[in-house]
mmCIF file of C-alpha atoms in Angstrom:
data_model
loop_
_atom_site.group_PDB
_atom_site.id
_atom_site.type_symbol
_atom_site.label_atom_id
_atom_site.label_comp_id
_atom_site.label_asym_id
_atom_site.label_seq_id
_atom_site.Cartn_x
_atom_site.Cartn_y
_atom_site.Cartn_z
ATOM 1 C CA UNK L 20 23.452 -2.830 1.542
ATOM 2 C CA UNK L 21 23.286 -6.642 1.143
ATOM 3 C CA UNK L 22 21.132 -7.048 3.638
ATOM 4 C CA UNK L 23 18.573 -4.518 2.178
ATOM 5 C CA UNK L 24 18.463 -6.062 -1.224
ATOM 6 C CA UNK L 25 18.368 -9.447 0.075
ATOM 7 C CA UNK L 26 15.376 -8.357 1.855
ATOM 8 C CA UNK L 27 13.664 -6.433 -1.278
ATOM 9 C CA UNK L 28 14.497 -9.920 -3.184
ATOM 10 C CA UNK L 29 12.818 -12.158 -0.511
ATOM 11 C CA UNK L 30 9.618 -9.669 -0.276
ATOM 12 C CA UNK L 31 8.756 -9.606 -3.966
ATOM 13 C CA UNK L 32 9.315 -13.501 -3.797
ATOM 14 C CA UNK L 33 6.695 -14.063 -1.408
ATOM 15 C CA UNK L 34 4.293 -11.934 -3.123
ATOM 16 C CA UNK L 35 5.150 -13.233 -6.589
ATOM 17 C CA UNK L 36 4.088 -16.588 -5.268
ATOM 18 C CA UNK L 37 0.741 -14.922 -3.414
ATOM 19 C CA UNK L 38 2.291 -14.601 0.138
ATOM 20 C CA UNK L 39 1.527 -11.446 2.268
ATOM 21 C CA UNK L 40 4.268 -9.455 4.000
ATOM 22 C CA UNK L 41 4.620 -6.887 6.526
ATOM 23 C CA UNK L 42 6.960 -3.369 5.445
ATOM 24 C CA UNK L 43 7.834 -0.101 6.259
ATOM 25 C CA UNK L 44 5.891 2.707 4.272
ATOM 26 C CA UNK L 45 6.094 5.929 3.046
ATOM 27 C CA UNK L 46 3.582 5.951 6.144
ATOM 28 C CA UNK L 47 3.185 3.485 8.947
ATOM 29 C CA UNK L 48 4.048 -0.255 8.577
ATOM 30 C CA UNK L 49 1.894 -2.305 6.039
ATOM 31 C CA UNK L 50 0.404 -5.189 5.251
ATOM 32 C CA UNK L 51 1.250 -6.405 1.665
ATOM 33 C CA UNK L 52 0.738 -8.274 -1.309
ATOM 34 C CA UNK L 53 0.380 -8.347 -4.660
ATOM 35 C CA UNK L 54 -2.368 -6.047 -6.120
ATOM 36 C CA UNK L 55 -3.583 -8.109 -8.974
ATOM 37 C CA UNK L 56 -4.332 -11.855 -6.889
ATOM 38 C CA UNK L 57 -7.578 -11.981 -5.478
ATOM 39 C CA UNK L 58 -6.563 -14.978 -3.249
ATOM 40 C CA UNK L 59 -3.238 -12.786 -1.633
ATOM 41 C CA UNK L 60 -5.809 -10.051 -1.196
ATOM 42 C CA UNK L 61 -8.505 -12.522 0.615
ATOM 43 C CA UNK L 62 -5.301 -13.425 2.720
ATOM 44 C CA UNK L 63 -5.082 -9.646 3.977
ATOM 45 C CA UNK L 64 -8.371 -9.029 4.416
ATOM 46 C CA UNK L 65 -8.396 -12.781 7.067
ATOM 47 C CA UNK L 66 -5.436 -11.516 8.523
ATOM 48 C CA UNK L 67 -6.555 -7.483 9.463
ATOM 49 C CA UNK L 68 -10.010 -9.199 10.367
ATOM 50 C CA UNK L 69 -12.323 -6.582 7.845
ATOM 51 C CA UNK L 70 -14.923 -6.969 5.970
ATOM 52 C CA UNK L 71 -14.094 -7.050 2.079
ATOM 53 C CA UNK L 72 -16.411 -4.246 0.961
ATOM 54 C CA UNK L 73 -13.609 -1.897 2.838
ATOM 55 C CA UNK L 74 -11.585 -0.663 -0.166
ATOM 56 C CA UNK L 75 -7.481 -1.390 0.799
ATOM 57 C CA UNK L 76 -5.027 1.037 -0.387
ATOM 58 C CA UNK L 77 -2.545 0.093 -3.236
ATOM 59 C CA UNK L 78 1.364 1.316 -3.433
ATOM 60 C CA UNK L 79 2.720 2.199 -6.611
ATOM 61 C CA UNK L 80 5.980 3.630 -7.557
ATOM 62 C CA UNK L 81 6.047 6.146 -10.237
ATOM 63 C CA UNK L 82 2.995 7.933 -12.657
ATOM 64 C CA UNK L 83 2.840 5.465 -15.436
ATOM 65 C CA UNK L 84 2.344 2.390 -13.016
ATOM 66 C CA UNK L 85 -0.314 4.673 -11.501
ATOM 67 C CA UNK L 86 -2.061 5.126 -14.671
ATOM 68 C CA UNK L 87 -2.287 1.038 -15.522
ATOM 69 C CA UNK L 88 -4.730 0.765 -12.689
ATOM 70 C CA UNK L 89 -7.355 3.576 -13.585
ATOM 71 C CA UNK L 90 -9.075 4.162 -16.916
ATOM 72 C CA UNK L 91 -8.662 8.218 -16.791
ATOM 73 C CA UNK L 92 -6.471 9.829 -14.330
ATOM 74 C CA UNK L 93 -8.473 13.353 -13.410
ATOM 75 C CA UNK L 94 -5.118 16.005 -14.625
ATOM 76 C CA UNK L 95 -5.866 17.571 -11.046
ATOM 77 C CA UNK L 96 -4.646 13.849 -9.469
ATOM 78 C CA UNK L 97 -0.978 14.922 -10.384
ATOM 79 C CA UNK L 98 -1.089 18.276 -8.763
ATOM 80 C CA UNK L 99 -2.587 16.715 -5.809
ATOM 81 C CA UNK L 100 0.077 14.304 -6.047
ATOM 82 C CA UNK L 101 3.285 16.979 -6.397
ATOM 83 C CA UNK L 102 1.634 19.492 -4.120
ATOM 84 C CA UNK L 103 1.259 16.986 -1.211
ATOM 85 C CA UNK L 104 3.012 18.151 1.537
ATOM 86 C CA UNK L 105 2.380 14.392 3.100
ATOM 87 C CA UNK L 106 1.745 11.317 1.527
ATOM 88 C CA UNK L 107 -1.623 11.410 0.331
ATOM 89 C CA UNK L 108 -3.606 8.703 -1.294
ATOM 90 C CA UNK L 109 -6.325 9.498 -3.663
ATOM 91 C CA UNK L 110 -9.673 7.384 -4.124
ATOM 92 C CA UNK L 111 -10.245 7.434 -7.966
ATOM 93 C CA UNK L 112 -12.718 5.955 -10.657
ATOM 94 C CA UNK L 113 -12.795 3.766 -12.922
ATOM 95 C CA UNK L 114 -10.782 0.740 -11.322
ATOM 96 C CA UNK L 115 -8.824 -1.591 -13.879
ATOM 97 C CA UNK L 116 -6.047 -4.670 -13.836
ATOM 98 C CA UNK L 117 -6.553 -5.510 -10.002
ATOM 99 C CA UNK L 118 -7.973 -8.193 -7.848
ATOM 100 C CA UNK L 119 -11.786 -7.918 -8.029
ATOM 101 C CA UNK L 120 -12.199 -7.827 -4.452
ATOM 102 C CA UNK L 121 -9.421 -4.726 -3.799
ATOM 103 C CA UNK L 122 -12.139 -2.537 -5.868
ATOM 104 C CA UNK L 123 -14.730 -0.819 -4.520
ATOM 105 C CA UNK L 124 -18.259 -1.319 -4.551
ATOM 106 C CA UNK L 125 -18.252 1.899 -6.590
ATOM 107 C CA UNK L 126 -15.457 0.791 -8.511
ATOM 108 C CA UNK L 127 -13.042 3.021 -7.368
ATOM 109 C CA UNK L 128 -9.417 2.387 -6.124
ATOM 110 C CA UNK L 129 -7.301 3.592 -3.417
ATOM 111 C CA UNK L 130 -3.997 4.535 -4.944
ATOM 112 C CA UNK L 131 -0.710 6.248 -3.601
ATOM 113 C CA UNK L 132 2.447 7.394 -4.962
ATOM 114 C CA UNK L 133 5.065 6.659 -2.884
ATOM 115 C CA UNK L 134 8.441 7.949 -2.254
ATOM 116 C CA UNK L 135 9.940 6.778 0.409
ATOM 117 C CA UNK L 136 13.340 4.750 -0.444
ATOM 118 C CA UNK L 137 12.337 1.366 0.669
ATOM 119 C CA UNK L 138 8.489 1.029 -0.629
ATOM 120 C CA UNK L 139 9.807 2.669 -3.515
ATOM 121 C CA UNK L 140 12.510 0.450 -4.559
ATOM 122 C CA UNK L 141 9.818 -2.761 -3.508
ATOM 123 C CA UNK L 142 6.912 -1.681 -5.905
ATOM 124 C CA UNK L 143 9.954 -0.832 -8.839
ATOM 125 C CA UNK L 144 10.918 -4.310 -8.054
ATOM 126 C CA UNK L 145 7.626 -5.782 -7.889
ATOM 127 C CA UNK L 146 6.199 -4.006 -11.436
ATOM 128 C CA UNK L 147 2.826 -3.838 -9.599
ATOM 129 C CA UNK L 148 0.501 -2.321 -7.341
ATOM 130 C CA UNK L 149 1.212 -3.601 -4.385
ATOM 131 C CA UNK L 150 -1.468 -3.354 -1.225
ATOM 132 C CA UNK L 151 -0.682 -1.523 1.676
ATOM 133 C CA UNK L 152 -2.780 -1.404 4.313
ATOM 134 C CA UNK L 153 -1.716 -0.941 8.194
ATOM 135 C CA UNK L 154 -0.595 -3.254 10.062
ATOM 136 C CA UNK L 155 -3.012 -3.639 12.866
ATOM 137 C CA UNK L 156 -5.915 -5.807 13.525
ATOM 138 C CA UNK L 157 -8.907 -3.763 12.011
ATOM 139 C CA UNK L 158 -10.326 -1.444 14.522
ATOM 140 C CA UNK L 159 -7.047 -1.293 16.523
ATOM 141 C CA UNK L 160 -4.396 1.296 16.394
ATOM 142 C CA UNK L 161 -2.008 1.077 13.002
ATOM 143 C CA UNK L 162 1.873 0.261 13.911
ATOM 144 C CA UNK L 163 3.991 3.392 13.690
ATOM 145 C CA UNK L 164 7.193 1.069 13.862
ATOM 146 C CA UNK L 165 7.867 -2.398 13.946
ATOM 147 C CA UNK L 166 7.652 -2.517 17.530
ATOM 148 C CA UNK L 167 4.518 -1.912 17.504
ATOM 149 C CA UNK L 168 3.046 -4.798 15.284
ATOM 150 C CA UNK L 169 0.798 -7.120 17.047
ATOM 151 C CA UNK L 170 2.756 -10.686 17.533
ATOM 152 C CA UNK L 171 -0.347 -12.214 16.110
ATOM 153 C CA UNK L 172 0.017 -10.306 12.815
ATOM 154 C CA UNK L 173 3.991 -10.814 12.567
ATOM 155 C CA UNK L 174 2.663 -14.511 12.639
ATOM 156 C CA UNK L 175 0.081 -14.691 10.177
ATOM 157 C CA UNK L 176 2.284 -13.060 7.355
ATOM 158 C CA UNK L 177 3.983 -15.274 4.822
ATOM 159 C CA UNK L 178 7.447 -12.445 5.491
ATOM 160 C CA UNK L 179 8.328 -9.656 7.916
ATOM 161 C CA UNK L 180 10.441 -7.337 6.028
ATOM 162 C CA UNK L 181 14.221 -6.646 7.847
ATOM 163 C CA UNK L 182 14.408 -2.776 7.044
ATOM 164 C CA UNK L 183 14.047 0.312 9.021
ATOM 165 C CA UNK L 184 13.038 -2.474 11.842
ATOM 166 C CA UNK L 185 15.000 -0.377 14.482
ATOM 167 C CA UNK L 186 13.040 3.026 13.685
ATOM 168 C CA UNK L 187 10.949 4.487 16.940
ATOM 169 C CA UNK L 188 9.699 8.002 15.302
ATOM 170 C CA UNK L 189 5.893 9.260 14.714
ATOM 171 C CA UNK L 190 4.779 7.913 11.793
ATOM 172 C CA UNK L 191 0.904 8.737 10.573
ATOM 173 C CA UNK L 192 -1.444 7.304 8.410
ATOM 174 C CA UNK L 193 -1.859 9.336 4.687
ATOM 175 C CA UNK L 194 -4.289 11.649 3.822
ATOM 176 C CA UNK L 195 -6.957 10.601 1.754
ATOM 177 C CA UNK L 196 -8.772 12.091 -1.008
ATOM 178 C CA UNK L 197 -12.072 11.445 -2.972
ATOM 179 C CA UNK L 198 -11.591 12.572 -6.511
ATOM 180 C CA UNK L 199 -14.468 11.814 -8.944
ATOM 181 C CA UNK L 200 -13.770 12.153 -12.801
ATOM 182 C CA UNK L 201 -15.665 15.777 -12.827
ATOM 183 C CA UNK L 202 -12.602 17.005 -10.595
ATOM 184 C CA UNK L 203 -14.247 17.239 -7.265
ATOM 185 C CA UNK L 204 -12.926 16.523 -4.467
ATOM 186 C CA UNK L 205 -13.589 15.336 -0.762
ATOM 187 C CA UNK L 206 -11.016 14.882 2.251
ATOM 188 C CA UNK L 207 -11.738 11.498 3.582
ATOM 189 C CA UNK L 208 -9.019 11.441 6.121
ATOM 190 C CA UNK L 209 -6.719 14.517 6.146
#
């Protein structure tokens, strides 16, 4: 147990001081940082290799953090979010309190709820949005498990997080839906 909440501690260190780490997910393993600092989020973009005008997803842990980063959270957002049978990240309007270049062109944001333990616990810790983007090189295949991360990105983050290090199950990338303020909806990835 020590070693887990030494290594939440460390994490939210690093990104409190604009660092980028590398964690397990709700999903696959992500790249991370703080939400709100455009230069941590310039970092992540150098580091997958993409083009800023690709949108990264954010992490959040509960509702009301949710709800500090959008102006009007569509009611059908929260069924989405409870009726998900997988974690499922939902592109909404109307953008607020985050790094300029983490919104859209359209102004949208890419938001998820997570609920797995250790992402959980991190963004709790954190009190922000945290980014959470795969772990791969952009183009290349995201890391299910640590063992999979490429060497190069394990050395370009500021922290590698310990936990759930020695997993080796499936682990996918969310679904992702488009939800405009007039409640409709398109499946970007399902």
């Amino acid at each position: 147990m020590a070693q887990y909440e030494n290594d939440i501690q460390k994490a939210v260190k690093v990104m409190r001081e604009g660092g980028v780490i590398l964690y397990p997910t709700d999903t696959v393993w992500g790249i991370g940082c703080d939400a709100t600092n455009p230069m941590a989020v310039e970092k992540v973009y150098k580091i997958k290799r993409r083009i800023d005008s690709k949108a990264l997803i954010c992490l959040v842990d509960s509702d009301a953090r949710l709800q500090r980063y959008v102006r009007n959270v569509p009611d059908v957002a929260w069924d989405i979010f409870d009726l998900a049978e997988k974690p499922t990240t939902i592109v909404l309007d109307g953008a607020v309190n985050l790094a300029p270049n983490l919104i859209a062109e359209d102004g949208t944001v890419a938001l998820r709820i997570t609920k797995e333990p250790f992402s959980k616990e991190l963004c709790y810790r954190f009190q922000k949005a945290i980014v959470s983007t795969s772990a791969n090189i952009s183009g290349m295949t995201p890391a299910q498990n640590y063992c999979d991360i490429d060497p190069e990105l394990l050395e370009a983050v500021d922290y590698v997080c310990t936990s759930r290090r020695q997993e080796k199950k499936p682990h996918v990338p969310s679904s992702i839906i488009r939800l405009t303020q007039e409640g409709l909806i398109t499946i970007i990835r399902k």
